[in-house]
Short mmCIF file of N, CA and C in Angstrom, two decimals:
data_model
loop_
_atom_site.label_atom_id
_atom_site.label_comp_id
_atom_site.label_asym_id
_atom_site.label_seq_id
_atom_site.Cartn_x
_atom_site.Cartn_y
_atom_site.Cartn_z
N UNK A 42 -198.73 123.61 -72.07
CA UNK A 42 -197.34 123.34 -72.65
C UNK A 42 -196.75 122.18 -72.00
N UNK A 43 -196.18 121.25 -72.88
CA UNK A 43 -195.73 120.06 -72.53
C UNK A 43 -194.16 120.23 -72.20
N UNK A 44 -193.73 119.92 -71.06
CA UNK A 44 -192.34 120.07 -70.58
C UNK A 44 -191.63 118.61 -70.89
N UNK A 45 -190.45 118.63 -71.38
CA UNK A 45 -189.83 117.33 -71.60
C UNK A 45 -189.55 116.81 -70.19
N UNK A 46 -189.72 115.41 -69.94
CA UNK A 46 -189.26 114.77 -68.74
C UNK A 46 -187.77 114.49 -68.70
N UNK A 47 -187.19 115.00 -67.66
CA UNK A 47 -185.76 114.87 -67.58
C UNK A 47 -185.40 113.55 -67.03
N UNK A 48 -184.48 112.74 -67.54
CA UNK A 48 -184.04 111.55 -67.01
C UNK A 48 -182.59 111.46 -67.08
N UNK A 49 -181.97 110.92 -66.07
CA UNK A 49 -180.57 110.57 -66.12
C UNK A 49 -180.09 109.72 -67.30
N UNK A 50 -178.96 110.15 -67.90
CA UNK A 50 -178.53 109.38 -69.01
C UNK A 50 -177.76 108.07 -68.48
N UNK A 51 -176.82 108.30 -67.53
CA UNK A 51 -176.04 107.17 -67.09
C UNK A 51 -176.49 106.88 -65.68
N UNK A 52 -177.34 105.86 -65.62
CA UNK A 52 -177.87 105.55 -64.23
C UNK A 52 -177.10 104.06 -63.86
N UNK A 53 -176.42 104.27 -62.68
CA UNK A 53 -175.71 103.01 -62.29
C UNK A 53 -176.72 102.20 -61.55
N UNK A 54 -176.44 100.94 -61.33
CA UNK A 54 -177.41 99.94 -60.75
C UNK A 54 -177.36 100.21 -59.17
N UNK A 55 -176.37 100.54 -58.54
CA UNK A 55 -176.26 100.90 -57.02
C UNK A 55 -176.82 102.13 -56.62
N UNK A 56 -177.24 103.06 -57.52
CA UNK A 56 -177.70 104.41 -57.07
C UNK A 56 -178.94 104.41 -56.26
N UNK A 57 -179.00 105.25 -55.26
CA UNK A 57 -180.13 105.42 -54.45
C UNK A 57 -181.41 105.99 -55.15
N UNK A 58 -182.53 105.37 -55.21
CA UNK A 58 -183.64 105.98 -55.93
C UNK A 58 -184.27 107.21 -55.25
N UNK A 59 -183.91 107.27 -53.82
CA UNK A 59 -184.37 108.47 -53.09
C UNK A 59 -183.70 109.80 -53.62
N UNK A 60 -182.32 109.80 -53.82
CA UNK A 60 -181.74 110.94 -54.21
C UNK A 60 -182.09 111.31 -55.62
N UNK A 61 -182.29 110.31 -56.54
CA UNK A 61 -182.62 110.60 -57.85
C UNK A 61 -183.97 111.33 -57.92
N UNK A 62 -184.87 110.87 -57.09
CA UNK A 62 -186.16 111.54 -57.03
C UNK A 62 -186.08 112.94 -56.61
N UNK A 63 -184.99 113.19 -55.64
CA UNK A 63 -184.98 114.60 -55.18
C UNK A 63 -184.33 115.44 -56.36
N UNK A 64 -183.65 115.05 -57.16
CA UNK A 64 -182.93 115.87 -58.19
C UNK A 64 -183.94 116.19 -59.33
N UNK A 65 -184.92 115.46 -59.55
CA UNK A 65 -185.81 115.62 -60.66
C UNK A 65 -187.20 116.04 -60.20
N UNK A 66 -187.56 117.26 -60.29
CA UNK A 66 -188.88 117.72 -59.83
C UNK A 66 -190.03 117.09 -60.54
N UNK A 67 -189.83 116.54 -61.73
CA UNK A 67 -190.99 115.92 -62.45
C UNK A 67 -191.38 114.68 -61.90
N UNK A 68 -190.47 113.94 -61.09
CA UNK A 68 -190.76 112.65 -60.54
C UNK A 68 -191.72 112.77 -59.28
N UNK A 69 -192.43 111.73 -59.08
CA UNK A 69 -193.40 111.72 -57.97
C UNK A 69 -192.60 111.70 -56.55
N UNK A 70 -193.07 112.48 -55.57
CA UNK A 70 -192.44 112.48 -54.20
C UNK A 70 -191.49 113.60 -54.16
N UNK A 71 -191.23 114.36 -55.06
CA UNK A 71 -190.30 115.49 -55.04
C UNK A 71 -190.82 116.60 -54.08
N UNK A 72 -190.05 117.10 -53.08
CA UNK A 72 -190.42 118.02 -52.18
C UNK A 72 -189.36 119.19 -52.12
N UNK A 73 -189.73 120.35 -51.81
CA UNK A 73 -188.85 121.52 -51.87
C UNK A 73 -187.88 121.37 -50.62
N UNK A 74 -188.54 121.19 -49.45
CA UNK A 74 -187.72 121.02 -48.07
C UNK A 74 -188.24 119.78 -47.52
N UNK A 75 -187.47 118.60 -47.74
CA UNK A 75 -187.92 117.23 -47.35
C UNK A 75 -187.83 117.05 -45.75
N UNK A 76 -187.00 118.00 -45.09
CA UNK A 76 -186.96 117.79 -43.59
C UNK A 76 -188.21 118.32 -42.77
N UNK A 77 -188.95 119.42 -43.40
CA UNK A 77 -190.01 120.08 -42.79
C UNK A 77 -191.29 119.35 -43.08
N UNK A 78 -192.19 119.05 -42.01
CA UNK A 78 -193.36 118.32 -42.23
C UNK A 78 -194.37 119.37 -42.81
N UNK A 79 -195.28 118.80 -43.68
CA UNK A 79 -196.25 119.80 -44.33
C UNK A 79 -197.11 120.55 -43.18
N UNK A 80 -197.54 121.69 -43.46
CA UNK A 80 -198.38 122.50 -42.63
C UNK A 80 -199.77 121.98 -42.68
N UNK A 81 -200.42 121.78 -41.61
CA UNK A 81 -201.96 121.35 -41.63
C UNK A 81 -202.75 122.46 -42.21
N UNK A 82 -203.83 122.05 -42.94
CA UNK A 82 -204.65 123.12 -43.62
C UNK A 82 -205.57 123.81 -42.44
N UNK A 83 -205.95 125.00 -42.77
CA UNK A 83 -206.56 125.93 -41.74
C UNK A 83 -208.09 125.53 -41.85
N UNK A 84 -208.58 125.41 -40.79
CA UNK A 84 -210.03 125.12 -40.74
C UNK A 84 -210.77 126.25 -40.41
N UNK A 85 -212.19 126.23 -40.62
CA UNK A 85 -213.13 127.39 -40.23
C UNK A 85 -213.26 128.48 -41.37
N UNK A 86 -213.88 129.49 -41.03
CA UNK A 86 -214.12 130.46 -41.86
C UNK A 86 -212.89 131.45 -42.14
N UNK A 87 -212.61 131.90 -43.38
CA UNK A 87 -211.48 132.72 -43.54
C UNK A 87 -211.55 134.12 -42.81
N UNK A 88 -210.59 134.69 -42.33
CA UNK A 88 -210.63 135.99 -41.53
C UNK A 88 -210.93 137.16 -42.51
N UNK A 89 -211.72 138.01 -41.94
CA UNK A 89 -212.00 139.36 -42.79
C UNK A 89 -210.73 140.14 -42.67
N UNK A 90 -210.54 140.91 -43.94
CA UNK A 90 -209.36 141.68 -44.06
C UNK A 90 -209.58 142.91 -43.08
N UNK A 91 -208.33 143.21 -42.58
CA UNK A 91 -208.37 144.44 -41.61
C UNK A 91 -208.74 145.65 -42.27
N UNK A 92 -209.48 146.55 -41.75
CA UNK A 92 -209.83 147.71 -42.21
C UNK A 92 -209.04 148.87 -41.64
N UNK A 93 -208.77 149.80 -42.46
CA UNK A 93 -207.93 150.98 -42.05
C UNK A 93 -208.57 151.85 -41.04
N UNK A 94 -207.78 152.36 -40.19
CA UNK A 94 -208.45 153.29 -39.15
C UNK A 94 -208.88 154.56 -39.73
N UNK A 95 -209.99 154.94 -39.31
CA UNK A 95 -210.60 156.22 -40.00
C UNK A 95 -209.85 157.42 -39.24
N UNK A 96 -209.52 158.43 -39.94
CA UNK A 96 -208.81 159.64 -39.55
C UNK A 96 -210.00 160.60 -38.96
N UNK A 97 -209.52 161.52 -38.06
CA UNK A 97 -210.37 162.54 -37.51
C UNK A 97 -210.90 162.12 -36.21
N UNK A 98 -211.69 163.00 -35.65
CA UNK A 98 -212.42 162.76 -34.35
C UNK A 98 -213.44 161.72 -34.54
N UNK A 99 -213.71 160.82 -33.47
CA UNK A 99 -214.89 159.96 -33.57
C UNK A 99 -216.11 160.69 -33.55
N UNK A 100 -217.12 160.16 -34.38
CA UNK A 100 -218.41 160.79 -34.33
C UNK A 100 -219.21 160.32 -33.13
N UNK A 101 -219.39 161.22 -32.11
CA UNK A 101 -220.04 160.81 -30.92
C UNK A 101 -221.35 161.80 -30.73
N UNK A 102 -222.29 161.25 -30.11
CA UNK A 102 -223.42 162.12 -30.00
C UNK A 102 -223.20 163.34 -28.97
N UNK A 103 -223.53 164.56 -29.67
CA UNK A 103 -223.28 165.75 -28.89
C UNK A 103 -224.57 166.52 -28.66
N UNK A 104 -224.46 167.55 -27.80
CA UNK A 104 -225.53 168.51 -27.67
C UNK A 104 -225.77 169.22 -29.11
N UNK A 105 -226.94 169.67 -29.31
CA UNK A 105 -227.24 170.46 -30.37
C UNK A 105 -226.46 171.70 -30.49
N UNK A 106 -226.11 172.27 -29.32
CA UNK A 106 -225.38 173.58 -29.31
C UNK A 106 -223.87 173.26 -29.78
N UNK A 107 -223.32 172.01 -29.61
CA UNK A 107 -222.03 171.64 -29.99
C UNK A 107 -221.87 171.23 -31.52
N UNK A 108 -223.00 171.20 -32.09
CA UNK A 108 -222.83 170.86 -33.60
C UNK A 108 -222.47 172.08 -34.37
N UNK A 109 -222.01 172.07 -35.51
CA UNK A 109 -221.63 173.32 -36.29
C UNK A 109 -222.87 174.16 -36.54
N UNK A 110 -223.91 173.72 -36.92
CA UNK A 110 -225.10 174.55 -37.19
C UNK A 110 -225.79 175.00 -35.92
N UNK A 111 -225.78 174.25 -34.87
CA UNK A 111 -226.39 174.68 -33.48
C UNK A 111 -225.42 175.94 -32.98
N UNK A 112 -224.12 175.70 -33.30
CA UNK A 112 -223.25 176.77 -32.69
C UNK A 112 -223.37 178.08 -33.49
N UNK A 113 -223.65 177.93 -34.71
CA UNK A 113 -223.87 179.21 -35.49
C UNK A 113 -225.11 179.94 -35.08
N UNK A 114 -226.26 179.05 -35.06
CA UNK A 114 -227.52 179.76 -34.67
C UNK A 114 -227.41 180.15 -33.17
N UNK A 115 -226.75 179.61 -32.33
CA UNK A 115 -226.82 180.00 -30.97
C UNK A 115 -226.12 181.35 -30.81
N UNK A 116 -225.07 181.60 -31.50
CA UNK A 116 -224.24 182.86 -31.49
C UNK A 116 -224.74 183.87 -32.32
N UNK A 117 -224.99 183.56 -33.71
CA UNK A 117 -225.44 184.61 -34.65
C UNK A 117 -226.81 184.79 -34.75
N UNK A 118 -227.63 183.99 -34.28
CA UNK A 118 -229.27 184.12 -34.40
C UNK A 118 -229.88 183.62 -33.19
N UNK A 119 -229.65 184.36 -32.02
CA UNK A 119 -230.23 183.80 -30.65
C UNK A 119 -231.69 183.94 -30.71
N UNK A 120 -232.29 184.75 -31.34
CA UNK A 120 -233.80 184.58 -31.26
C UNK A 120 -234.33 183.32 -31.80
N UNK A 121 -233.78 182.99 -33.08
CA UNK A 121 -234.22 181.74 -33.71
C UNK A 121 -233.84 180.55 -32.88
N UNK A 122 -232.68 180.56 -32.22
CA UNK A 122 -232.16 179.50 -31.32
C UNK A 122 -233.27 179.24 -30.19
N UNK A 123 -233.53 180.36 -29.70
CA UNK A 123 -234.52 180.46 -28.51
C UNK A 123 -235.84 179.72 -29.03
N UNK A 124 -236.35 180.16 -30.21
CA UNK A 124 -237.57 179.65 -30.75
C UNK A 124 -237.41 178.03 -30.85
N UNK A 125 -236.36 177.70 -31.46
CA UNK A 125 -236.21 176.11 -31.66
C UNK A 125 -236.25 175.49 -30.40
N UNK A 126 -235.62 176.01 -29.29
CA UNK A 126 -235.51 175.45 -28.02
C UNK A 126 -236.99 175.39 -27.32
N UNK A 127 -237.67 176.48 -27.61
CA UNK A 127 -239.03 176.56 -26.93
C UNK A 127 -239.93 175.47 -27.65
N UNK A 128 -239.81 175.35 -28.83
CA UNK A 128 -240.59 174.36 -29.61
C UNK A 128 -240.40 172.83 -29.32
N UNK A 129 -239.04 172.54 -29.27
CA UNK A 129 -238.70 171.13 -28.96
C UNK A 129 -238.22 170.88 -27.59
N UNK A 130 -237.84 171.91 -26.79
CA UNK A 130 -237.35 171.54 -25.43
C UNK A 130 -235.99 170.92 -25.54
N UNK A 131 -235.87 169.63 -25.03
CA UNK A 131 -234.50 168.97 -24.88
C UNK A 131 -234.35 168.18 -26.19
N UNK A 132 -235.41 167.95 -26.99
CA UNK A 132 -235.27 167.01 -28.14
C UNK A 132 -234.35 167.82 -29.27
N UNK A 133 -233.94 166.91 -30.05
CA UNK A 133 -233.10 167.38 -31.28
C UNK A 133 -233.89 167.85 -32.36
N UNK A 134 -233.68 169.08 -32.94
CA UNK A 134 -234.50 169.56 -34.01
C UNK A 134 -234.12 168.88 -35.35
N UNK A 135 -235.11 168.66 -36.18
CA UNK A 135 -234.98 168.08 -37.48
C UNK A 135 -234.32 169.26 -38.51
N UNK A 136 -233.53 168.80 -39.45
CA UNK A 136 -232.88 169.74 -40.38
C UNK A 136 -233.89 170.62 -41.00
N UNK A 137 -235.06 169.98 -41.50
CA UNK A 137 -236.15 170.70 -42.21
C UNK A 137 -236.63 171.90 -41.32
N UNK A 138 -236.95 171.59 -40.09
CA UNK A 138 -237.36 172.66 -39.17
C UNK A 138 -236.37 173.84 -39.05
N UNK A 139 -235.16 173.52 -39.06
CA UNK A 139 -234.19 174.64 -38.96
C UNK A 139 -234.10 175.40 -40.41
N UNK A 140 -234.20 174.61 -41.40
CA UNK A 140 -234.39 175.30 -42.75
C UNK A 140 -235.49 176.20 -42.83
N UNK A 141 -236.73 175.81 -42.47
CA UNK A 141 -238.05 176.59 -42.41
C UNK A 141 -237.94 177.90 -41.47
N UNK A 142 -237.33 177.66 -40.47
CA UNK A 142 -237.03 178.93 -39.56
C UNK A 142 -236.09 179.84 -40.18
N UNK A 143 -235.09 179.30 -40.92
CA UNK A 143 -234.19 180.21 -41.67
C UNK A 143 -234.76 180.84 -42.74
N UNK A 144 -235.71 180.14 -43.55
CA UNK A 144 -236.29 181.02 -44.66
C UNK A 144 -237.22 182.10 -44.22
N UNK A 145 -237.91 181.87 -42.91
CA UNK A 145 -238.87 182.85 -42.30
C UNK A 145 -238.16 184.02 -41.76
N UNK A 146 -236.82 183.86 -41.45
CA UNK A 146 -236.14 184.83 -40.67
C UNK A 146 -235.52 185.74 -41.70
N UNK A 147 -235.26 187.06 -41.09
CA UNK A 147 -234.74 188.14 -41.87
C UNK A 147 -233.26 188.19 -41.55
N UNK A 148 -232.71 187.47 -40.61
CA UNK A 148 -231.34 187.36 -40.21
C UNK A 148 -230.49 186.84 -41.48
N UNK A 149 -229.44 187.74 -41.62
CA UNK A 149 -228.52 187.24 -42.92
C UNK A 149 -227.64 186.12 -42.65
N UNK A 150 -227.65 185.41 -41.49
CA UNK A 150 -226.90 184.28 -41.17
C UNK A 150 -227.34 183.10 -42.14
N UNK A 151 -228.77 182.96 -42.29
CA UNK A 151 -229.28 181.90 -43.01
C UNK A 151 -229.17 182.03 -44.54
N UNK A 152 -228.47 183.12 -44.95
CA UNK A 152 -228.22 183.28 -46.47
C UNK A 152 -226.72 183.08 -46.70
N UNK A 153 -225.96 182.78 -45.63
CA UNK A 153 -224.44 182.69 -45.86
C UNK A 153 -224.05 181.27 -46.21
N UNK A 154 -223.17 181.06 -46.97
CA UNK A 154 -222.64 179.71 -47.43
C UNK A 154 -222.13 178.85 -46.30
N UNK A 155 -221.61 179.52 -45.19
CA UNK A 155 -221.11 178.71 -44.06
C UNK A 155 -222.40 177.99 -43.32
N UNK A 156 -223.46 178.71 -43.30
CA UNK A 156 -224.66 178.18 -42.75
C UNK A 156 -225.16 176.94 -43.45
N UNK A 157 -225.04 177.12 -44.88
CA UNK A 157 -225.58 176.09 -45.68
C UNK A 157 -224.64 174.70 -45.70
N UNK A 158 -223.37 174.94 -45.51
CA UNK A 158 -222.43 173.81 -45.37
C UNK A 158 -222.72 173.17 -43.97
N UNK A 159 -222.84 174.05 -42.91
CA UNK A 159 -223.12 173.45 -41.59
C UNK A 159 -224.49 172.64 -41.50
N UNK A 160 -225.60 173.19 -42.35
CA UNK A 160 -226.71 172.44 -42.33
C UNK A 160 -226.71 171.13 -43.12
N UNK A 161 -225.87 171.19 -44.19
CA UNK A 161 -225.56 169.99 -44.85
C UNK A 161 -224.98 169.02 -44.08
N UNK A 162 -223.94 169.30 -43.34
CA UNK A 162 -223.23 168.32 -42.28
C UNK A 162 -224.27 167.80 -41.30
N UNK A 163 -225.14 168.65 -40.89
CA UNK A 163 -226.10 168.33 -39.87
C UNK A 163 -227.17 167.23 -40.55
N UNK A 164 -227.47 167.55 -41.83
CA UNK A 164 -228.39 166.54 -42.42
C UNK A 164 -227.79 165.14 -42.50
N UNK A 165 -226.39 165.06 -42.82
CA UNK A 165 -225.86 163.88 -42.97
C UNK A 165 -225.55 163.07 -41.73
N UNK A 166 -225.16 163.87 -40.69
CA UNK A 166 -224.62 163.20 -39.39
C UNK A 166 -225.52 163.51 -38.29
N UNK A 167 -226.30 164.42 -38.32
CA UNK A 167 -227.18 164.78 -37.12
C UNK A 167 -226.26 165.41 -36.03
N UNK A 168 -226.64 165.01 -34.77
CA UNK A 168 -225.97 165.45 -33.67
C UNK A 168 -224.61 164.69 -33.43
N UNK A 169 -224.41 163.78 -34.24
CA UNK A 169 -223.07 162.91 -34.21
C UNK A 169 -222.01 163.65 -34.93
N UNK A 170 -221.55 164.76 -34.38
CA UNK A 170 -220.55 165.52 -35.05
C UNK A 170 -219.05 165.06 -34.56
N UNK A 171 -218.17 165.46 -35.37
CA UNK A 171 -216.69 165.07 -35.02
C UNK A 171 -216.19 165.74 -33.79
N UNK A 172 -215.95 166.95 -34.02
CA UNK A 172 -215.30 167.91 -33.01
C UNK A 172 -216.44 168.78 -32.33
N UNK A 173 -216.52 168.82 -31.13
CA UNK A 173 -217.62 169.75 -30.50
C UNK A 173 -217.15 171.18 -30.61
N UNK A 174 -218.19 172.05 -30.94
CA UNK A 174 -217.94 173.48 -30.89
C UNK A 174 -218.16 174.02 -29.62
N UNK A 175 -217.08 174.57 -29.03
CA UNK A 175 -217.24 175.14 -27.65
C UNK A 175 -216.67 176.54 -27.84
N UNK A 176 -217.39 177.52 -27.01
CA UNK A 176 -216.93 178.82 -27.03
C UNK A 176 -216.01 179.25 -26.00
N UNK A 177 -214.97 179.91 -26.55
CA UNK A 177 -213.99 180.59 -25.62
C UNK A 177 -214.50 181.94 -25.28
N UNK A 178 -213.84 182.54 -24.34
CA UNK A 178 -214.24 183.89 -23.82
C UNK A 178 -213.96 184.94 -25.01
N UNK A 179 -212.94 184.72 -25.79
CA UNK A 179 -212.56 185.72 -26.85
C UNK A 179 -213.69 185.53 -28.02
N UNK A 180 -214.12 184.29 -28.29
CA UNK A 180 -215.20 184.03 -29.21
C UNK A 180 -216.45 184.70 -28.73
N UNK A 181 -216.77 184.59 -27.47
CA UNK A 181 -217.93 185.19 -26.99
C UNK A 181 -217.89 186.68 -27.12
N UNK A 182 -216.80 187.30 -26.95
CA UNK A 182 -216.70 188.76 -27.19
C UNK A 182 -216.96 189.07 -28.49
N UNK A 183 -216.40 188.24 -29.56
CA UNK A 183 -216.57 188.44 -31.01
C UNK A 183 -217.98 188.44 -31.30
N UNK A 184 -218.76 187.48 -30.83
CA UNK A 184 -220.12 187.28 -31.12
C UNK A 184 -220.94 188.38 -30.57
N UNK A 185 -220.72 188.97 -29.46
CA UNK A 185 -221.37 189.98 -28.86
C UNK A 185 -221.29 191.14 -29.66
N UNK A 186 -220.15 191.53 -30.19
CA UNK A 186 -219.94 192.60 -30.95
C UNK A 186 -220.70 192.40 -32.35
N UNK A 187 -220.69 191.25 -32.89
CA UNK A 187 -221.30 190.95 -34.17
C UNK A 187 -222.95 191.23 -33.96
N UNK A 188 -223.50 190.74 -32.84
CA UNK A 188 -224.87 190.83 -32.60
C UNK A 188 -225.27 192.43 -32.53
N UNK A 189 -224.35 193.19 -31.75
CA UNK A 189 -224.45 194.50 -31.59
C UNK A 189 -224.60 195.23 -32.96
N UNK A 190 -223.69 194.75 -33.79
CA UNK A 190 -223.76 195.37 -35.19
C UNK A 190 -224.93 195.01 -35.97
N UNK A 191 -225.29 193.90 -35.83
CA UNK A 191 -226.51 193.46 -36.46
C UNK A 191 -227.71 194.13 -36.17
N UNK A 192 -227.82 194.34 -34.84
CA UNK A 192 -229.04 195.22 -34.24
C UNK A 192 -229.03 196.57 -34.84
N UNK A 193 -227.75 197.17 -35.03
CA UNK A 193 -227.65 198.59 -35.63
C UNK A 193 -227.99 198.60 -37.06
N UNK A 194 -227.75 197.62 -37.82
CA UNK A 194 -228.12 197.34 -39.18
C UNK A 194 -229.66 197.16 -39.36
N UNK A 195 -230.33 196.47 -38.48
CA UNK A 195 -231.68 196.21 -38.57
C UNK A 195 -232.56 197.44 -38.21
N UNK A 196 -232.02 198.32 -37.39
CA UNK A 196 -232.64 199.52 -37.06
C UNK A 196 -232.59 200.76 -38.05
#
């Protein structure tokens, strides 16, 4: 788009050319703030944009017993947990091994949706879980009663 060039109609001979250039932005040398010196251009690589902080607990390496699936197996299927520990010792079990033991077991834990969800999390993150699962005395009592009921059902 072509803008019309604005020029003064009555220009006197004694008028300062500096002020006339200031009044007309189309003329050369026009600046918005003539008192401020221009900022130097930035050198180097542009900075990366800041990333948002992630919510929740940081994913740190935990013991297998502190992961959701390890906690479930430890308390609701102690025989299977003992079998995993005998096979691997202090090493971390692979999710496929846990799944195979679950298919071979008669324990109802391995058919529950909460176990499947925990195993899915274990597949994605391994032993790097967010919040460690630790057992309180009240929870230990609950799991003892649960195991006692399971033994009665199996007999």
